């Protein structure tokens, strides 16, 4: 590990995903969410045409963008980006205006009907600061996600990224996500 500031990121290999939703359930348990509030969705996508087609599952959560539109539009500073790259929502400051929901091109923010504020994936930052990994990473039976410090050249995620071709979702929007997807 290096002494530089950490930059948390994730690599997702959707070709390994079997659509079991274990990560979704683990996320909901970790964040004590009701079933309707989902920070981690599994999209089903079909490729090709019958009879030569295949189905793939694509896990999508907050992309922890380096250029996050959700932070720019928040009128009260409730949405903010930590120095380690994690985009957060301060529930005490959030007034529930939903500007951030509308600005997020990944549709990963949720308004809590119970509390009236917006919330979303925070990379399980409390666990990460204790040296653990996010719940979606550790619970996945297929090892779909690699999580770690993008600033550590010898770290697990840097090594994994170096071995594969990868993309970031909606790269053309210049949001600069911290989540990468393996291309296969
Ligand atoms: S994915 Fe959406 S909520 Fe997450 S940082 Fe990017 S714009 Fe904000
Ligand atoms: S736990 Fe893993 S295999 Fe199951 S849906 Fe989530 S990413 Fe896919």
PDB file of N, CA, C and O in Angstrom, residues 18 36 84 169 177:
ATOM      1  N   UNK A  18     -24.688 -13.989 -12.526  1.00  0.00           N
ATOM      2  CA  UNK A  18     -25.760 -14.952 -12.812  1.00  0.00           C
ATOM      3  C   UNK A  18     -27.132 -14.395 -12.430  1.00  0.00           C
ATOM      4  O   UNK A  18     -28.126 -15.122 -12.463  1.00  0.00           O
ATOM      5  N   UNK A  36     -38.418  -1.561  -1.441  1.00  0.00           N
ATOM      6  CA  UNK A  36     -38.616  -0.663  -2.598  1.00  0.00           C
ATOM      7  C   UNK A  36     -37.402   0.239  -2.841  1.00  0.00           C
ATOM      8  O   UNK A  36     -37.256   0.785  -3.939  1.00  0.00           O
ATOM      9  N   UNK A  84     -11.521  10.892  -0.989  1.00  0.00           N
ATOM     10  CA  UNK A  84     -11.190   9.551  -1.491  1.00  0.00           C
ATOM     11  C   UNK A  84     -12.096   9.118  -2.643  1.00  0.00           C
ATOM     12  O   UNK A  84     -12.087   7.953  -3.037  1.00  0.00           O
ATOM     13  N   UNK A 169     -19.398   3.372 -17.944  1.00  0.00           N
ATOM     14  CA  UNK A 169     -20.732   3.572 -18.511  1.00  0.00           C
ATOM     15  C   UNK A 169     -20.940   5.045 -18.877  1.00  0.00           C
ATOM     16  O   UNK A 169     -20.591   5.941 -18.119  1.00  0.00           O
ATOM     17  N   UNK A 177     -16.796   8.124 -14.176  1.00  0.00           N
ATOM     18  CA  UNK A 177     -17.118   7.180 -13.090  1.00  0.00           C
ATOM     19  C   UNK A 177     -15.876   6.517 -12.496  1.00  0.00           C
ATOM     20  O   UNK A 177     -14.849   6.354 -13.168  1.00  0.00           O
TER      21      UNK A 177
END
